[in-house]
Amino acid sequence: MDTSVNKPNSIYNVHFGLVCLSSLLFSASFNMLIPELPDYLSSMGGAEYKGLIVALFTLTAGISRPFSGRLTDTLGRVPVMAVGSIVCFVCGILYPVLTTVSGFLFLRLIHGFSTGFKPTATAAYVADIIPRERWGEALGIHGLCFSTGMAIGPAIGSTIKLHFSMDMLFYASSVFALLSIVILMNMKETLKHKHRFSLHILKISRKDIIAIEVLPAAVVTFLSYMAYGVILTLIPDWSHHLGIANKGLFFMVFTITSLLIRFGAGKASDKYGRLKPMGIGLAILIVSLGVIAFTESVTGLLVGAALYGIATGIVSPALNAWTVDMSFPEHRGKAMATMYIALEAGIGLGALFAGWIYQDVIAKIPLIMYLSGGMTFLALVYVAFRVKKMKLLLKGSH
């Protein structure tokens, strides 16, 4: 570990601040497109492919994870973060050029590489520069910054689209990605034993894909993030159905409540362990999906959004810290990649599932929300099983 960027018991330093700011801009860059993409695809004659907007993005993000994990553990954290931001920058420029349905879907496929690289390396970087006993707090604060990007991105994106044009929105996305790259240029590398790039590094074997030691966290991640794929796919249309002009409003509300809870939730996971806060968060997540499904009013939808934000604000830092807890330091990139593979698989399958059932029939949205709540319930059952198993182990040791 590079002690020049890590002071004992300190998380508030320049390097942590820079990585948080870079993540905020990066998150805003691709999230500002989300609320407007369903209508944009429909305008090109591709309404039946709405489920692929998120699914293709997460597919390549998942495919690239083993590579990003390996490169993070060999080339370094900073170069891999830079690759993610560069992909976002390039895609923002190309969206206005490739204006066919096939061209759009191809870009969604390429755009996914951005989140396949940057978050993996960023999580490893944060774990490198922060003391172990404060991982939950630090990852909670970093998640807060990433979520701030998720909050301001859709709101800014919808505003740009309303007052300017879709092309201007794409270019704004590129600008945000470029700024996140500029910040990375001032960050110090934390990987001690770096290797030079060679094609051999890109050769991936089965043992490089999944870090077995963090599979419990990956299971919970997969089951709980299917709901997010459903929300990304359906909430823009559900918002329009309920009479909300700015389709980014739901995302802004849920992200603001997520921001408010993350700092305390991260500290709680450091103090009380990862599983108890995670179980509470998953229970609230199930309730939020029920509220979203049941409501037929703007107020009800925003209450559901607020509850969903509280839930993710509790679950996300606990899941990240639990993954780091179980990882081996020399394979931290692979461990984080494993968790993100599960995340992308959950989001992607949730989006595909939602698009397959939905087919532009608004009346089907509540049913889909209830079904995604059922998947989250399975995650809660699994966490309860892990808590019971831990108690039995502790009882046996005494």
mmCIF file of C-alpha atoms in Angstrom:
data_model
loop_
_atom_site.group_PDB
_atom_site.id
_atom_site.type_symbol
_atom_site.label_atom_id
_atom_site.label_comp_id
_atom_site.label_asym_id
_atom_site.label_seq_id
_atom_site.Cartn_x
_atom_site.Cartn_y
_atom_site.Cartn_z
ATOM 1 C CA MET A 1 0.000 0.000 0.000
ATOM 2 C CA ASP A 2 1.263 3.435 -0.852
ATOM 3 C CA THR A 3 1.634 5.191 2.503
ATOM 4 C CA SER A 4 2.109 8.532 0.798
ATOM 5 C CA VAL A 5 -1.611 8.626 0.078
ATOM 6 C CA ASN A 6 -2.823 6.892 3.216
ATOM 7 C CA LYS A 7 -2.720 8.469 6.677
ATOM 8 C CA PRO A 8 -3.676 6.206 9.607
ATOM 9 C CA ASN A 9 -7.358 6.457 10.566
ATOM 10 C CA SER A 10 -7.927 9.228 8.018
ATOM 11 C CA ILE A 11 -10.311 9.169 5.091
ATOM 12 C CA TYR A 12 -10.554 12.901 4.454
ATOM 13 C CA ASN A 13 -7.595 13.623 2.199
ATOM 14 C CA VAL A 14 -6.996 15.076 -1.259
ATOM 15 C CA HIS A 15 -6.798 11.716 -3.041
ATOM 16 C CA PHE A 16 -10.075 10.469 -1.590
ATOM 17 C CA GLY A 17 -11.700 13.790 -2.498
ATOM 18 C CA LEU A 18 -10.450 13.587 -6.087
ATOM 19 C CA VAL A 19 -11.672 10.034 -6.622
ATOM 20 C CA CYS A 20 -15.091 10.991 -5.211
ATOM 21 C CA LEU A 21 -15.365 14.044 -7.488
ATOM 22 C CA SER A 22 -14.297 12.022 -10.526
ATOM 23 C CA SER A 23 -16.952 9.397 -9.733
ATOM 24 C CA LEU A 24 -19.622 12.078 -9.343
ATOM 25 C CA LEU A 25 -18.890 13.484 -12.812
ATOM 26 C CA PHE A 26 -18.611 10.019 -14.347
ATOM 27 C CA SER A 27 -21.936 8.927 -12.855
ATOM 28 C CA ALA A 28 -23.655 12.106 -14.038
ATOM 29 C CA SER A 29 -22.217 11.572 -17.519
ATOM 30 C CA PHE A 30 -24.057 8.348 -18.328
ATOM 31 C CA ASN A 31 -27.034 8.752 -15.986
ATOM 32 C CA MET A 32 -28.124 12.039 -17.567
ATOM 33 C CA LEU A 33 -29.102 10.067 -20.667
ATOM 34 C CA ILE A 34 -31.290 7.445 -18.963
ATOM 35 C CA PRO A 35 -34.667 9.269 -18.682
ATOM 36 C CA GLU A 36 -34.693 10.416 -22.317
ATOM 37 C CA LEU A 37 -33.408 7.287 -24.057
ATOM 38 C CA PRO A 38 -36.715 5.337 -24.171
ATOM 39 C CA ASP A 39 -38.487 8.128 -26.104
ATOM 40 C CA TYR A 40 -35.395 8.691 -28.253
ATOM 41 C CA LEU A 41 -35.357 5.013 -29.242
ATOM 42 C CA SER A 42 -39.112 5.099 -29.930
ATOM 43 C CA SER A 43 -38.647 8.140 -32.194
ATOM 44 C CA MET A 44 -36.266 6.053 -34.317
ATOM 45 C CA GLY A 45 -38.821 3.249 -34.565
ATOM 46 C CA GLY A 46 -37.296 0.968 -31.953
ATOM 47 C CA ALA A 47 -39.962 1.016 -29.204
ATOM 48 C CA GLU A 48 -39.903 -2.785 -28.904
ATOM 49 C CA TYR A 49 -36.205 -2.658 -27.973
ATOM 50 C CA LYS A 50 -36.604 -0.485 -24.847
ATOM 51 C CA GLY A 51 -35.528 -3.354 -22.598
ATOM 52 C CA LEU A 52 -32.193 -3.420 -24.452
ATOM 53 C CA ILE A 53 -31.328 0.190 -23.513
ATOM 54 C CA VAL A 54 -30.156 -0.974 -20.099
ATOM 55 C CA ALA A 55 -29.604 -4.670 -20.897
ATOM 56 C CA LEU A 56 -26.968 -4.094 -23.616
ATOM 57 C CA PHE A 57 -25.211 -1.506 -21.458
ATOM 58 C CA THR A 58 -24.966 -3.911 -18.538
ATOM 59 C CA LEU A 59 -24.084 -6.879 -20.770
ATOM 60 C CA THR A 60 -20.781 -5.398 -21.905
ATOM 61 C CA ALA A 61 -20.176 -3.958 -18.454
ATOM 62 C CA GLY A 62 -20.433 -7.489 -17.081
ATOM 63 C CA ILE A 63 -18.311 -9.018 -19.848
ATOM 64 C CA SER A 64 -15.567 -6.448 -19.281
ATOM 65 C CA ARG A 65 -15.430 -6.950 -15.497
ATOM 66 C CA PRO A 66 -12.957 -9.874 -15.481
ATOM 67 C CA PHE A 67 -10.637 -7.836 -17.717
ATOM 68 C CA SER A 68 -10.995 -4.702 -15.619
ATOM 69 C CA GLY A 69 -10.375 -6.702 -12.447
ATOM 70 C CA ARG A 70 -7.216 -8.288 -13.867
ATOM 71 C CA LEU A 71 -5.945 -4.989 -15.282
ATOM 72 C CA THR A 72 -6.675 -3.232 -11.979
ATOM 73 C CA ASP A 73 -4.496 -5.797 -10.168
ATOM 74 C CA THR A 74 -1.663 -5.639 -12.748
ATOM 75 C CA LEU A 75 -1.492 -2.280 -14.565
ATOM 76 C CA GLY A 76 -2.837 -0.166 -11.710
ATOM 77 C CA ARG A 77 -6.024 1.469 -10.494
ATOM 78 C CA VAL A 78 -5.708 4.882 -12.175
ATOM 79 C CA PRO A 79 -5.210 3.709 -15.807
ATOM 80 C CA VAL A 80 -8.267 1.452 -15.597
ATOM 81 C CA MET A 81 -10.374 4.295 -14.159
ATOM 82 C CA ALA A 82 -9.235 6.485 -17.073
ATOM 83 C CA VAL A 83 -10.328 3.900 -19.664
ATOM 84 C CA GLY A 84 -13.876 3.943 -18.268
ATOM 85 C CA SER A 85 -14.125 7.732 -18.508
ATOM 86 C CA ILE A 86 -12.658 7.804 -22.030
ATOM 87 C CA VAL A 87 -15.296 5.336 -23.294
ATOM 88 C CA CYS A 88 -18.050 7.584 -21.883
ATOM 89 C CA PHE A 89 -16.507 10.605 -23.578
ATOM 90 C CA VAL A 90 -16.287 8.946 -27.002
ATOM 91 C CA CYS A 91 -19.818 7.470 -26.883
ATOM 92 C CA GLY A 92 -21.343 10.869 -26.052
ATOM 93 C CA ILE A 93 -19.809 12.249 -29.251
ATOM 94 C CA LEU A 94 -20.953 9.312 -31.396
ATOM 95 C CA TYR A 95 -24.648 9.120 -30.367
ATOM 96 C CA PRO A 96 -25.623 12.077 -32.619
ATOM 97 C CA VAL A 97 -23.711 10.477 -35.515
ATOM 98 C CA LEU A 98 -25.163 6.950 -35.369
ATOM 99 C CA THR A 99 -28.864 7.759 -35.617
ATOM 100 C CA THR A 100 -30.333 4.385 -36.612
ATOM 101 C CA VAL A 101 -31.809 1.821 -34.217
ATOM 102 C CA SER A 102 -28.928 -0.583 -34.901
ATOM 103 C CA GLY A 103 -26.375 2.212 -34.467
ATOM 104 C CA PHE A 104 -27.957 3.270 -31.187
ATOM 105 C CA LEU A 105 -28.013 -0.290 -29.811
ATOM 106 C CA PHE A 106 -24.378 -0.780 -30.887
ATOM 107 C CA LEU A 107 -23.375 2.329 -28.923
ATOM 108 C CA ARG A 108 -25.252 1.115 -25.837
ATOM 109 C CA LEU A 109 -23.187 -2.045 -26.121
ATOM 110 C CA ILE A 110 -19.925 -0.064 -26.301
ATOM 111 C CA HIS A 111 -21.001 2.449 -23.663
ATOM 112 C CA GLY A 112 -21.302 -0.390 -21.137
ATOM 113 C CA PHE A 113 -17.522 -0.834 -21.138
ATOM 114 C CA SER A 114 -17.272 2.445 -19.220
ATOM 115 C CA THR A 115 -18.981 1.090 -16.110
ATOM 116 C CA GLY A 116 -17.178 -2.215 -16.608
ATOM 117 C CA PHE A 117 -13.870 -0.477 -15.941
ATOM 118 C CA LYS A 118 -14.130 2.644 -13.788
ATOM 119 C CA PRO A 119 -16.144 1.481 -10.722
ATOM 120 C CA THR A 120 -14.033 -1.692 -10.360
ATOM 121 C CA ALA A 121 -10.762 0.223 -10.221
ATOM 122 C CA THR A 122 -12.269 3.007 -8.116
ATOM 123 C CA ALA A 123 -13.467 0.634 -5.385
ATOM 124 C CA ALA A 124 -10.018 -0.995 -5.249
ATOM 125 C CA TYR A 125 -8.369 2.449 -5.079
ATOM 126 C CA VAL A 126 -10.596 3.534 -2.186
ATOM 127 C CA ALA A 127 -9.860 0.307 -0.289
ATOM 128 C CA ASP A 128 -6.117 0.942 -0.822
ATOM 129 C CA ILE A 129 -6.077 4.450 0.658
ATOM 130 C CA ILE A 130 -8.545 3.972 3.537
ATOM 131 C CA PRO A 131 -7.923 2.135 6.844
ATOM 132 C CA ARG A 132 -9.764 -1.189 7.078
ATOM 133 C CA GLU A 133 -11.839 -0.177 10.097
ATOM 134 C CA ARG A 134 -13.370 2.703 8.110
ATOM 135 C CA TRP A 135 -14.086 0.961 4.798
ATOM 136 C CA GLY A 136 -17.850 1.065 5.340
ATOM 137 C CA GLU A 137 -17.819 4.801 6.047
ATOM 138 C CA ALA A 138 -15.474 5.603 3.127
ATOM 139 C CA LEU A 139 -17.363 3.470 0.627
ATOM 140 C CA GLY A 140 -20.584 5.039 1.893
ATOM 141 C CA ILE A 141 -19.222 8.545 1.242
ATOM 142 C CA HIS A 142 -17.880 7.514 -2.170
ATOM 143 C CA GLY A 143 -21.263 5.972 -2.964
ATOM 144 C CA LEU A 144 -22.852 9.232 -1.843
ATOM 145 C CA CYS A 145 -20.794 11.111 -4.444
ATOM 146 C CA PHE A 146 -21.566 8.542 -7.149
ATOM 147 C CA SER A 147 -25.241 8.814 -6.225
ATOM 148 C CA THR A 148 -25.057 12.605 -6.387
ATOM 149 C CA GLY A 149 -24.074 12.144 -10.015
ATOM 150 C CA MET A 150 -27.067 9.831 -10.424
ATOM 151 C CA ALA A 151 -29.293 12.527 -8.919
ATOM 152 C CA ILE A 152 -28.087 15.553 -10.851
ATOM 153 C CA GLY A 153 -27.517 13.613 -14.086
ATOM 154 C CA PRO A 154 -31.143 12.762 -14.970
ATOM 155 C CA ALA A 155 -32.377 16.181 -13.795
ATOM 156 C CA ILE A 156 -29.746 18.007 -15.879
ATOM 157 C CA GLY A 157 -30.304 15.666 -18.816
ATOM 158 C CA SER A 158 -34.071 16.172 -18.934
ATOM 159 C CA THR A 159 -33.622 19.947 -18.563
ATOM 160 C CA ILE A 160 -31.162 20.061 -21.477
ATOM 161 C CA LYS A 161 -33.515 17.966 -23.621
ATOM 162 C CA LEU A 162 -36.509 20.188 -22.779
ATOM 163 C CA HIS A 163 -34.724 23.469 -23.580
ATOM 164 C CA PHE A 164 -32.230 22.444 -26.259
ATOM 165 C CA SER A 165 -32.020 19.108 -28.076
ATOM 166 C CA MET A 166 -31.118 15.454 -27.747
ATOM 167 C CA ASP A 167 -27.802 16.047 -29.517
ATOM 168 C CA MET A 168 -26.909 18.754 -26.991
ATOM 169 C CA LEU A 169 -27.669 16.261 -24.225
ATOM 170 C CA PHE A 170 -25.241 13.748 -25.732
ATOM 171 C CA TYR A 171 -22.497 16.386 -25.986
ATOM 172 C CA ALA A 172 -23.081 17.457 -22.370
ATOM 173 C CA SER A 173 -22.606 13.824 -21.361
ATOM 174 C CA SER A 174 -19.222 13.857 -23.116
ATOM 175 C CA VAL A 175 -18.157 17.048 -21.319
ATOM 176 C CA PHE A 176 -18.888 15.522 -17.902
ATOM 177 C CA ALA A 177 -16.875 12.405 -18.827
ATOM 178 C CA LEU A 178 -13.971 14.577 -20.016
ATOM 179 C CA LEU A 179 -13.899 16.438 -16.690
ATOM 180 C CA SER A 180 -13.746 13.139 -14.809
ATOM 181 C CA ILE A 181 -10.683 12.195 -16.912
ATOM 182 C CA VAL A 182 -8.924 15.518 -16.153
ATOM 183 C CA ILE A 183 -9.292 14.877 -12.412
ATOM 184 C CA LEU A 184 -7.749 11.411 -12.749
ATOM 185 C CA MET A 185 -4.569 12.976 -14.126
ATOM 186 C CA ASN A 186 -3.787 14.345 -10.637
ATOM 187 C CA MET A 187 -4.237 11.078 -8.760
ATOM 188 C CA LYS A 188 -1.353 8.941 -7.470
ATOM 189 C CA GLU A 189 -1.244 5.229 -8.215
ATOM 190 C CA THR A 190 -1.657 2.907 -5.193
ATOM 191 C CA LEU A 191 -0.773 -0.488 -6.701
ATOM 192 C CA LYS A 192 2.692 -1.402 -5.425
ATOM 193 C CA HIS A 193 3.714 -4.054 -7.939
ATOM 194 C CA LYS A 194 2.684 -2.789 -11.369
ATOM 195 C CA HIS A 195 3.284 -4.564 -14.685
ATOM 196 C CA ARG A 196 3.691 -3.176 -18.160
ATOM 197 C CA PHE A 197 0.832 -3.801 -20.546
ATOM 198 C CA SER A 198 1.075 -6.860 -22.774
ATOM 199 C CA LEU A 199 -1.470 -8.940 -24.636
ATOM 200 C CA HIS A 200 -0.767 -11.773 -22.200
ATOM 201 C CA ILE A 201 -2.450 -9.744 -19.435
ATOM 202 C CA LEU A 202 -5.704 -9.851 -21.431
ATOM 203 C CA LYS A 203 -5.689 -13.638 -21.487
ATOM 204 C CA ILE A 204 -8.431 -14.570 -19.029
ATOM 205 C CA SER A 205 -8.827 -18.029 -17.512
ATOM 206 C CA ARG A 206 -11.768 -19.310 -15.486
ATOM 207 C CA LYS A 207 -10.013 -18.537 -12.208
ATOM 208 C CA ASP A 208 -9.667 -14.872 -13.263
ATOM 209 C CA ILE A 209 -13.407 -14.351 -13.747
ATOM 210 C CA ILE A 210 -14.893 -14.972 -10.295
ATOM 211 C CA ALA A 211 -13.419 -14.434 -6.839
ATOM 212 C CA ILE A 212 -14.996 -17.371 -4.987
ATOM 213 C CA GLU A 213 -14.372 -15.786 -1.596
ATOM 214 C CA VAL A 214 -16.870 -12.954 -2.251
ATOM 215 C CA LEU A 215 -19.708 -15.040 -3.734
ATOM 216 C CA PRO A 216 -22.059 -14.421 -0.760
ATOM 217 C CA ALA A 217 -21.982 -10.672 -1.461
ATOM 218 C CA ALA A 218 -22.402 -11.355 -5.193
ATOM 219 C CA VAL A 219 -25.583 -13.407 -4.571
ATOM 220 C CA VAL A 220 -27.224 -10.590 -2.591
ATOM 221 C CA THR A 221 -26.081 -8.037 -5.172
ATOM 222 C CA PHE A 222 -27.567 -10.008 -8.065
ATOM 223 C CA LEU A 223 -30.961 -10.574 -6.439
ATOM 224 C CA SER A 224 -31.382 -7.029 -5.100
ATOM 225 C CA TYR A 225 -30.246 -5.172 -8.228
ATOM 226 C CA MET A 226 -32.739 -6.857 -10.554
ATOM 227 C CA ALA A 227 -35.220 -4.283 -9.236
ATOM 228 C CA TYR A 228 -32.958 -1.460 -10.394
ATOM 229 C CA GLY A 229 -32.976 -2.817 -13.955
ATOM 230 C CA VAL A 230 -36.786 -2.834 -13.812
ATOM 231 C CA ILE A 231 -36.869 0.740 -12.508
ATOM 232 C CA LEU A 232 -34.448 2.062 -15.137
ATOM 233 C CA THR A 233 -36.583 0.511 -17.877
ATOM 234 C CA LEU A 234 -40.095 1.337 -16.665
ATOM 235 C CA ILE A 235 -40.019 4.434 -14.462
ATOM 236 C CA PRO A 236 -39.702 6.934 -17.376
ATOM 237 C CA ASP A 237 -42.951 5.586 -18.904
ATOM 238 C CA TRP A 238 -44.639 5.211 -15.488
ATOM 239 C CA SER A 239 -43.735 8.829 -14.657
ATOM 240 C CA HIS A 240 -45.205 10.009 -17.973
ATOM 241 C CA HIS A 241 -48.364 7.983 -17.312
ATOM 242 C CA LEU A 242 -48.795 9.728 -13.946
ATOM 243 C CA GLY A 243 -48.338 13.172 -15.528
ATOM 244 C CA ILE A 244 -44.723 13.992 -14.559
ATOM 245 C CA ALA A 245 -43.092 16.084 -17.298
ATOM 246 C CA ASN A 246 -39.505 15.739 -16.020
ATOM 247 C CA LYS A 247 -38.772 12.030 -16.202
ATOM 248 C CA GLY A 248 -35.661 12.533 -14.082
ATOM 249 C CA LEU A 249 -37.707 13.555 -11.017
ATOM 250 C CA PHE A 250 -38.086 10.010 -9.664
ATOM 251 C CA PHE A 251 -34.332 9.424 -9.970
ATOM 252 C CA MET A 252 -33.563 12.747 -8.323
ATOM 253 C CA VAL A 253 -35.805 12.020 -5.316
ATOM 254 C CA PHE A 254 -34.535 8.490 -4.730
ATOM 255 C CA THR A 255 -30.932 9.616 -5.062
ATOM 256 C CA ILE A 256 -31.343 12.549 -2.661
ATOM 257 C CA THR A 257 -32.747 10.250 0.048
ATOM 258 C CA SER A 258 -29.945 7.806 -0.722
ATOM 259 C CA LEU A 259 -27.427 10.612 -0.211
ATOM 260 C CA LEU A 260 -28.932 11.594 3.138
ATOM 261 C CA ILE A 261 -28.719 8.053 4.524
ATOM 262 C CA ARG A 262 -25.398 6.806 3.103
ATOM 263 C CA PHE A 263 -23.003 8.552 5.476
ATOM 264 C CA GLY A 264 -24.699 7.164 8.577
ATOM 265 C CA ALA A 265 -25.377 3.785 6.949
ATOM 266 C CA GLY A 266 -21.694 3.298 6.113
ATOM 267 C CA LYS A 267 -20.712 4.069 9.701
ATOM 268 C CA ALA A 268 -23.395 1.684 10.969
ATOM 269 C CA SER A 269 -21.979 -1.159 8.865
ATOM 270 C CA ASP A 270 -18.539 -0.507 10.408
ATOM 271 C CA LYS A 271 -20.018 -0.534 13.928
ATOM 272 C CA TYR A 272 -22.661 -3.279 13.785
ATOM 273 C CA GLY A 273 -21.406 -5.453 10.926
ATOM 274 C CA ARG A 274 -22.528 -5.635 7.323
ATOM 275 C CA LEU A 275 -25.467 -8.053 7.506
ATOM 276 C CA LYS A 276 -27.856 -6.384 9.963
ATOM 277 C CA PRO A 277 -28.005 -3.012 8.157
ATOM 278 C CA MET A 278 -28.206 -4.884 4.855
ATOM 279 C CA GLY A 279 -31.256 -6.839 6.039
ATOM 280 C CA ILE A 280 -33.011 -3.626 7.118
ATOM 281 C CA GLY A 281 -32.217 -2.014 3.763
ATOM 282 C CA LEU A 282 -33.557 -4.982 1.789
ATOM 283 C CA ALA A 283 -36.813 -4.959 3.791
ATOM 284 C CA ILE A 284 -37.305 -1.243 2.997
ATOM 285 C CA LEU A 285 -36.494 -1.966 -0.658
ATOM 286 C CA ILE A 286 -39.318 -4.516 -0.842
ATOM 287 C CA VAL A 287 -41.745 -2.003 0.679
ATOM 288 C CA SER A 288 -40.663 0.700 -1.793
ATOM 289 C CA LEU A 289 -41.374 -1.535 -4.784
ATOM 290 C CA GLY A 290 -44.816 -2.301 -3.373
ATOM 291 C CA VAL A 291 -45.539 1.421 -2.985
ATOM 292 C CA ILE A 292 -44.398 2.168 -6.564
ATOM 293 C CA ALA A 293 -46.567 -0.655 -7.901
ATOM 294 C CA PHE A 294 -49.640 0.276 -5.858
ATOM 295 C CA THR A 295 -49.632 4.034 -6.391
ATOM 296 C CA GLU A 296 -51.654 5.890 -8.978
ATOM 297 C CA SER A 297 -50.542 9.382 -7.917
ATOM 298 C CA VAL A 298 -47.453 11.552 -8.283
ATOM 299 C CA THR A 299 -47.134 11.817 -4.496
ATOM 300 C CA GLY A 300 -47.263 8.045 -4.106
ATOM 301 C CA LEU A 301 -44.596 7.552 -6.757
ATOM 302 C CA LEU A 302 -42.283 10.058 -5.077
ATOM 303 C CA VAL A 303 -42.825 8.381 -1.684
ATOM 304 C CA GLY A 304 -41.818 5.102 -3.335
ATOM 305 C CA ALA A 305 -38.773 6.824 -4.821
ATOM 306 C CA ALA A 306 -37.777 8.176 -1.408
ATOM 307 C CA LEU A 307 -38.100 4.736 0.212
ATOM 308 C CA TYR A 308 -36.135 3.150 -2.632
ATOM 309 C CA GLY A 309 -33.371 5.713 -2.085
ATOM 310 C CA ILE A 310 -33.237 5.013 1.659
ATOM 311 C CA ALA A 311 -33.038 1.283 0.934
ATOM 312 C CA THR A 312 -30.206 1.535 -1.590
ATOM 313 C CA GLY A 313 -28.400 4.031 0.642
ATOM 314 C CA ILE A 314 -28.297 1.377 3.371
ATOM 315 C CA VAL A 315 -27.663 -1.707 1.216
ATOM 316 C CA SER A 316 -25.005 -0.374 -1.179
ATOM 317 C CA PRO A 317 -22.214 0.648 1.252
ATOM 318 C CA ALA A 318 -22.768 -2.510 3.305
ATOM 319 C CA LEU A 319 -22.489 -4.697 0.185
ATOM 320 C CA ASN A 320 -19.348 -2.904 -1.011
ATOM 321 C CA ALA A 321 -17.658 -3.123 2.384
ATOM 322 C CA TRP A 322 -18.694 -6.784 2.811
ATOM 323 C CA THR A 323 -17.072 -7.565 -0.536
ATOM 324 C CA VAL A 324 -13.846 -5.819 0.469
ATOM 325 C CA ASP A 325 -13.917 -7.585 3.864
ATOM 326 C CA MET A 326 -13.946 -11.010 2.211
ATOM 327 C CA SER A 327 -11.431 -10.164 -0.533
ATOM 328 C CA PHE A 328 -7.712 -10.933 -0.643
ATOM 329 C CA PRO A 329 -5.614 -7.707 -0.941
ATOM 330 C CA GLU A 330 -3.638 -9.007 -3.921
ATOM 331 C CA HIS A 331 -6.883 -9.850 -5.775
ATOM 332 C CA ARG A 332 -9.006 -6.897 -4.683
ATOM 333 C CA GLY A 333 -9.679 -5.846 -8.270
ATOM 334 C CA LYS A 334 -10.994 -9.331 -9.104
ATOM 335 C CA ALA A 335 -13.157 -9.312 -5.965
ATOM 336 C CA MET A 336 -14.760 -5.982 -6.832
ATOM 337 C CA ALA A 337 -15.182 -7.135 -10.446
ATOM 338 C CA THR A 338 -17.046 -10.225 -9.189
ATOM 339 C CA MET A 339 -19.488 -8.088 -7.231
ATOM 340 C CA TYR A 340 -20.019 -5.794 -10.216
ATOM 341 C CA ILE A 341 -20.547 -8.756 -12.558
ATOM 342 C CA ALA A 342 -23.386 -9.795 -10.254
ATOM 343 C CA LEU A 343 -24.674 -6.210 -10.187
ATOM 344 C CA GLU A 344 -24.667 -5.905 -13.972
ATOM 345 C CA ALA A 345 -26.226 -9.343 -14.406
ATOM 346 C CA GLY A 346 -29.004 -8.384 -11.993
ATOM 347 C CA ILE A 347 -29.672 -5.023 -13.648
ATOM 348 C CA GLY A 348 -29.461 -6.485 -17.157
ATOM 349 C CA LEU A 349 -31.771 -9.423 -16.467
ATOM 350 C CA GLY A 350 -34.172 -7.138 -14.616
ATOM 351 C CA ALA A 351 -34.291 -4.805 -17.620
ATOM 352 C CA LEU A 352 -34.767 -7.665 -20.097
ATOM 353 C CA PHE A 353 -37.448 -9.216 -17.908
ATOM 354 C CA ALA A 354 -39.249 -5.864 -17.628
ATOM 355 C CA GLY A 355 -39.064 -5.111 -21.354
ATOM 356 C CA TRP A 356 -40.199 -8.630 -22.299
ATOM 357 C CA ILE A 357 -43.335 -8.470 -20.137
ATOM 358 C CA TYR A 358 -44.053 -4.740 -20.571
ATOM 359 C CA GLN A 359 -44.359 -4.354 -24.363
ATOM 360 C CA ASP A 360 -45.580 -0.744 -23.898
ATOM 361 C CA VAL A 361 -48.666 -1.875 -21.914
ATOM 362 C CA ILE A 362 -48.796 0.478 -18.919
ATOM 363 C CA ALA A 363 -51.194 -1.774 -16.985
ATOM 364 C CA LYS A 364 -48.461 -4.414 -16.680
ATOM 365 C CA ILE A 365 -46.041 -2.193 -14.742
ATOM 366 C CA PRO A 366 -47.468 -2.881 -11.237
ATOM 367 C CA LEU A 367 -47.194 -6.655 -11.766
ATOM 368 C CA ILE A 368 -43.567 -6.324 -12.871
ATOM 369 C CA MET A 369 -42.768 -4.231 -9.773
ATOM 370 C CA TYR A 370 -44.327 -6.850 -7.488
ATOM 371 C CA LEU A 371 -42.334 -9.612 -9.175
ATOM 372 C CA SER A 372 -39.071 -7.667 -8.747
ATOM 373 C CA GLY A 373 -40.003 -7.261 -5.062
ATOM 374 C CA GLY A 374 -40.180 -11.054 -4.888
ATOM 375 C CA MET A 375 -36.588 -11.349 -6.119
ATOM 376 C CA THR A 376 -35.493 -8.841 -3.466
ATOM 377 C CA PHE A 377 -37.286 -10.959 -0.858
ATOM 378 C CA LEU A 378 -35.054 -13.889 -1.846
ATOM 379 C CA ALA A 379 -32.029 -11.670 -1.141
ATOM 380 C CA LEU A 380 -33.461 -10.867 2.301
ATOM 381 C CA VAL A 381 -33.986 -14.569 3.029
ATOM 382 C CA TYR A 382 -30.374 -15.282 2.049
ATOM 383 C CA VAL A 383 -29.065 -12.521 4.343
ATOM 384 C CA ALA A 384 -31.195 -13.875 7.206
ATOM 385 C CA PHE A 385 -29.684 -17.320 6.553
ATOM 386 C CA ARG A 386 -26.155 -15.851 6.721
ATOM 387 C CA VAL A 387 -26.960 -14.068 10.007
ATOM 388 C CA LYS A 388 -28.299 -17.296 11.526
ATOM 389 C CA LYS A 389 -25.259 -19.223 10.309
ATOM 390 C CA MET A 390 -22.930 -16.620 11.834
ATOM 391 C CA LYS A 391 -24.724 -16.804 15.185
ATOM 392 C CA LEU A 392 -24.391 -20.597 15.203
ATOM 393 C CA LEU A 393 -20.668 -20.340 14.436
ATOM 394 C CA LEU A 394 -20.151 -17.818 17.241
ATOM 395 C CA LYS A 395 -22.143 -19.997 19.631
ATOM 396 C CA GLY A 396 -20.064 -23.031 18.670
ATOM 397 C CA SER A 397 -16.773 -21.180 19.185
ATOM 398 C CA HIS A 398 -17.781 -20.489 22.787
#
